[in-house]
Tab-separated table of C-alpha atoms in Angstrom:
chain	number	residue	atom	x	y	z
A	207	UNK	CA	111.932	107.267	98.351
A	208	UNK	CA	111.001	107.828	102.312
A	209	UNK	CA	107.554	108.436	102.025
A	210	UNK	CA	106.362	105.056	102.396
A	211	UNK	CA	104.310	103.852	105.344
A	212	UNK	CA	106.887	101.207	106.589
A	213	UNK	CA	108.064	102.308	110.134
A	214	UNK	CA	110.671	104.833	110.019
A	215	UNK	CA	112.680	102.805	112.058
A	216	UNK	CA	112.973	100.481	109.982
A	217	UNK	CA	113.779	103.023	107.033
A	218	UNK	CA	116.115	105.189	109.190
A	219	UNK	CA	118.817	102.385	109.250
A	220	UNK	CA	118.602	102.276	105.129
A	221	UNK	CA	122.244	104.408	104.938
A	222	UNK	CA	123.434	102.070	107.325
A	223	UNK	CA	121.865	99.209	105.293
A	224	UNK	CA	123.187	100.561	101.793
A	225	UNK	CA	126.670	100.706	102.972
A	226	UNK	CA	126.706	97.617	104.680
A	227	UNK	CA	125.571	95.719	101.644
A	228	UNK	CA	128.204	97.245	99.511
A	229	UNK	CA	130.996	96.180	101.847
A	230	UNK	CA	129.220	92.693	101.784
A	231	UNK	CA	129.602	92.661	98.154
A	232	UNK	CA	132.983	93.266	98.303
A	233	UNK	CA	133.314	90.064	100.565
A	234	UNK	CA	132.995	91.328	103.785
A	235	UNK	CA	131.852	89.089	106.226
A	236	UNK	CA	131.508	91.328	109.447
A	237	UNK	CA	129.211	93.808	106.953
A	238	UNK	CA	126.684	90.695	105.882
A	239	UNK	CA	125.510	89.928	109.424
A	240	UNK	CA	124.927	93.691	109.914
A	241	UNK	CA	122.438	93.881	106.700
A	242	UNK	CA	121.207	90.670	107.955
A	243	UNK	CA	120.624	91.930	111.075
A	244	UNK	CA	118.987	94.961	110.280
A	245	UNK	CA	116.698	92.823	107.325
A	246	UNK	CA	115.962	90.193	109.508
A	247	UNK	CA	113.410	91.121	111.631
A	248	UNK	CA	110.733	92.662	109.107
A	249	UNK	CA	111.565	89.840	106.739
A	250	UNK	CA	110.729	87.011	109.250
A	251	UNK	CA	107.613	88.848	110.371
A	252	UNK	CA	106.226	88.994	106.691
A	253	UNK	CA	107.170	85.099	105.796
A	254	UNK	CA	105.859	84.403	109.024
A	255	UNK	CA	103.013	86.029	107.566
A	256	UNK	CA	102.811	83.793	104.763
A	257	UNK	CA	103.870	79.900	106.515
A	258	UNK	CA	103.401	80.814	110.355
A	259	UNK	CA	105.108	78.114	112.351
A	260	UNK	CA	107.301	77.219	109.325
A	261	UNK	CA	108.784	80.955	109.083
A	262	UNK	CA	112.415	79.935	110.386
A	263	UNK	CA	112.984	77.443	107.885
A	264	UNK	CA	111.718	79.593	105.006
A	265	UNK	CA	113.482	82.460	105.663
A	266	UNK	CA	117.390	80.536	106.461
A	267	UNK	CA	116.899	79.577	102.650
A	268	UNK	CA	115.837	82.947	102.069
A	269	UNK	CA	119.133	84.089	103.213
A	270	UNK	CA	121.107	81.386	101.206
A	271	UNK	CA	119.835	82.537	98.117
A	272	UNK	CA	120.701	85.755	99.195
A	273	UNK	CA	124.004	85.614	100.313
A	274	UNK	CA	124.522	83.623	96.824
A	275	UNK	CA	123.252	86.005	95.043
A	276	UNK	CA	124.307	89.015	96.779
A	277	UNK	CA	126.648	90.033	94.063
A	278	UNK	CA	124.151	90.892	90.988
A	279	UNK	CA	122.080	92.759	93.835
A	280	UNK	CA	122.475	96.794	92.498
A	281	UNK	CA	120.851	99.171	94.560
A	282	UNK	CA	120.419	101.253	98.335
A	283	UNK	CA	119.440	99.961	101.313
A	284	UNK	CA	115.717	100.562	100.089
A	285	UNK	CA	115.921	98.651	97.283
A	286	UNK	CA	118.239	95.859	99.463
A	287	UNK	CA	115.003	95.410	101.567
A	288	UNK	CA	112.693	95.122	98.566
A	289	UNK	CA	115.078	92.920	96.947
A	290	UNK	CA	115.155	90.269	99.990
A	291	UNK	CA	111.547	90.455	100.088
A	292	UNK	CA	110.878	89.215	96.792
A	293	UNK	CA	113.325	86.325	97.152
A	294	UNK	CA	111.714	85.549	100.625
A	295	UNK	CA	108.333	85.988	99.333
A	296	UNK	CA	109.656	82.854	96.165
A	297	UNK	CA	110.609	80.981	98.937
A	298	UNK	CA	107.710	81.275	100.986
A	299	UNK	CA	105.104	80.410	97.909
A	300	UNK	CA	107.557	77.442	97.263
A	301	UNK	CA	106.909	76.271	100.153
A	302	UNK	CA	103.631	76.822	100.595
A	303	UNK	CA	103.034	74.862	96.767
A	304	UNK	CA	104.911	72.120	98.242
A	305	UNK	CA	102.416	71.603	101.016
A	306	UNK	CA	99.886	72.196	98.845
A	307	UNK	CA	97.813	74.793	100.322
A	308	UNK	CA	96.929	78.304	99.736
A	309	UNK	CA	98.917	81.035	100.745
A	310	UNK	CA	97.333	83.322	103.629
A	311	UNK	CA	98.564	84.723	106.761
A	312	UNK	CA	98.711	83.183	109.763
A	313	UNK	CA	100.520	84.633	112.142
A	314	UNK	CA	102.813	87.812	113.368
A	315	UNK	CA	105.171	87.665	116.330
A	316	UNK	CA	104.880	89.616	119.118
A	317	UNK	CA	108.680	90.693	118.791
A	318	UNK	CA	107.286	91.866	115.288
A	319	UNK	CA	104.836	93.384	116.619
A	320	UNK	CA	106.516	95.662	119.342
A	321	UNK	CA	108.910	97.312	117.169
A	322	UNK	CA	108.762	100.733	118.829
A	323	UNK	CA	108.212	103.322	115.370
A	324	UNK	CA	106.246	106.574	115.344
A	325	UNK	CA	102.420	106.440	116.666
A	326	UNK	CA	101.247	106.393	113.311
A	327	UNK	CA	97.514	104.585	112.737
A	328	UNK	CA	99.350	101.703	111.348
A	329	UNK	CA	101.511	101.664	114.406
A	330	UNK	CA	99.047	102.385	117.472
A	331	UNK	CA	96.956	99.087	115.393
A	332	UNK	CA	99.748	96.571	115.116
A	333	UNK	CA	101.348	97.971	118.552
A	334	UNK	CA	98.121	97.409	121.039
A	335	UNK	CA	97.240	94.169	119.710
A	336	UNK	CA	98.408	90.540	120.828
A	337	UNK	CA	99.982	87.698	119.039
A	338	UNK	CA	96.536	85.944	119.341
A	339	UNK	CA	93.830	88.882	118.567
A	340	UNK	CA	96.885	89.749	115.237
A	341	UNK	CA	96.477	86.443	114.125
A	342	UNK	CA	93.013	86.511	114.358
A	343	UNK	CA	92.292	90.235	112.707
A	344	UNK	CA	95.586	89.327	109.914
A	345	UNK	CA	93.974	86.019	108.551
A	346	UNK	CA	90.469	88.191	108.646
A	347	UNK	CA	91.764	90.260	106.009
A	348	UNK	CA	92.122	89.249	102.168
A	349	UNK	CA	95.313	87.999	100.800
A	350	UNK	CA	96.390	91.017	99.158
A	351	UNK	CA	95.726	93.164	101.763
A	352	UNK	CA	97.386	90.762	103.921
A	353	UNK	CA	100.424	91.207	102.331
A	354	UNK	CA	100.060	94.463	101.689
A	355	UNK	CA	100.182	95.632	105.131
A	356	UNK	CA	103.287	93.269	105.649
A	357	UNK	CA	105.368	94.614	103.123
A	358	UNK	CA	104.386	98.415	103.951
A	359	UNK	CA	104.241	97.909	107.792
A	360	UNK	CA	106.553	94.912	108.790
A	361	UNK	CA	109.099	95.090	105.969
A	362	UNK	CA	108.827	99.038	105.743
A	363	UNK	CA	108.652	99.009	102.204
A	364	UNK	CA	107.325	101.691	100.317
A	365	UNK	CA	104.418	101.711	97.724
A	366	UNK	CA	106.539	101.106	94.365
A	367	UNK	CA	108.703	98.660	96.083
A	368	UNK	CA	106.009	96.766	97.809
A	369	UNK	CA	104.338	96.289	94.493
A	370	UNK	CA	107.636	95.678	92.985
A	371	UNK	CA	107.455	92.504	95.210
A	372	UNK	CA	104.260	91.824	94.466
A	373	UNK	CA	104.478	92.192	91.043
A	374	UNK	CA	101.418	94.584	90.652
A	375	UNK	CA	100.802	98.273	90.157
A	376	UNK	CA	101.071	100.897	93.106
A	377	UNK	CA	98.221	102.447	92.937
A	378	UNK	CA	96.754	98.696	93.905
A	379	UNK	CA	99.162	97.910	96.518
A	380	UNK	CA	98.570	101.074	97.909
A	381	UNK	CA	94.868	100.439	97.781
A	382	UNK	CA	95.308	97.104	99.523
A	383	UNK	CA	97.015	98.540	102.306
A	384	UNK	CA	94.644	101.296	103.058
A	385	UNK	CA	91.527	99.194	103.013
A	386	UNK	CA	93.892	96.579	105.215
A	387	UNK	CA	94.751	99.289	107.644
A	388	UNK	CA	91.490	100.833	107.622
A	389	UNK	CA	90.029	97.660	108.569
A	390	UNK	CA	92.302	96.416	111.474
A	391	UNK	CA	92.212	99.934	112.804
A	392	UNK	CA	88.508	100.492	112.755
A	393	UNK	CA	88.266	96.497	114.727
A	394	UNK	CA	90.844	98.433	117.270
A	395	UNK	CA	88.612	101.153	117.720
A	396	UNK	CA	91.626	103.485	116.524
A	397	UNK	CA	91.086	107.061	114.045
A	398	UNK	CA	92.200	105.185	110.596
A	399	UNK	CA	92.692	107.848	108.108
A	400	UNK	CA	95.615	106.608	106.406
A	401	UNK	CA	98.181	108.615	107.612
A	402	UNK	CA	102.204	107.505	106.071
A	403	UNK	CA	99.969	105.219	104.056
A	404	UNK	CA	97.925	106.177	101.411
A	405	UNK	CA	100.044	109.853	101.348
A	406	UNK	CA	98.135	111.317	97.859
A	407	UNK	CA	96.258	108.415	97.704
A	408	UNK	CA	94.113	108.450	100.414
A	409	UNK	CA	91.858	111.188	98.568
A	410	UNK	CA	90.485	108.869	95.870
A	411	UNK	CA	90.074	105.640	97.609
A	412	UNK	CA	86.805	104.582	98.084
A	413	UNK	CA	85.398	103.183	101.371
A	414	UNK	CA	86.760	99.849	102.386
A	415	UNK	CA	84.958	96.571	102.125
């Protein structure tokens, strides 16, 4: 299940995660605002991904639904994450279909951005860049590498999960996310070969477009 090319910062706190949604389930309070806390973060970043300015809003109804649903939720800390995702990613299309534009990212916080995580490509790219030149290089990319790199990087899902939310196969996602990576790396002037990303992938991808 850890192999995915989230940070492992975000995926080290999973345990912690896993048994903090299980005491949630069981009605305690104290252990909801520590899942929500240790959610929160990649989950804004990726709606904010989606809606920009309107991120806030999105994800608060995110976390009703959540919280109201929290009891048919079955699963680890990984699958907590992945879980959230998809309901945040509902609300954020909702929303987006109520405004009646397309979906496409627009923007990645800095706080987002500076979540300290091993100097992985994916890292060093999202790590040296600012608010401004992310926006710019995110909404560059095609949708579903946009997201792609969201789920894997700023969420810290892995490859089945991310596609999971998604609802497409793996070996796509995981195509989406390499070619996303590959490109914001090589407009950083940073080595992009993948690494925590495409793991056994990486071999048969072709060259990015």
């Amino acid at each position: 299940m850890g192999q995915g090319g989230g940070p492992r910062r975000v995926q080290a706190y999973d345990g912690e995660l896993g048994a903090a949604v299980a005491r949630a389930q069981q009605g305690d309070e104290a252990a909801f605002a520590v899942a929500y806390r240790l959610v929160q973060p990649g989950l804004l970043g990726y709606v904010r991904g989606l809606v920009g300015d309107d991120a806030e809003d999105v994800a608060s109804d995110a976390w009703l639904e959540i919280s109201r649903d929290l009891g048919r939720f079955k699963g680890d800390g990984a699958g907590f994450r992945g879980w959230s995702a998809t309901i945040a990613r509902h609300r954020a299309l909702d929303h987006l279909r109520r405004q009646k534009v397309r979906p496409r990212p627009t923007a990645l916080e800095q706080d987002v951005l500076d979540l300290p995580g091993p100097q992985s490509t994916h890292d060093q790219a999202l790590e040296s860049i600012s608010t401004e030149y992310a926006l710019d290089l995110v909404r560059g990319l095609p949708r579903d590498q946009a997201e792609a790199v969201l789920l894997r990087v700023v969420v810290g899902l892995d490859g089945p999960a991310a596609a999971r939310v998604l609802g497409k196969r793996p070996g796509a996602v995981r195509t989406a996310a390499y070619r996303g990576l590959k490109r914001l790396a090589r407009q950083l002037g940073v080595e992009a070969e993948g690494k925590g990303v495409t793991e056994d992938g990486s071999r048969t991808l072709g060259e990015s477009t």
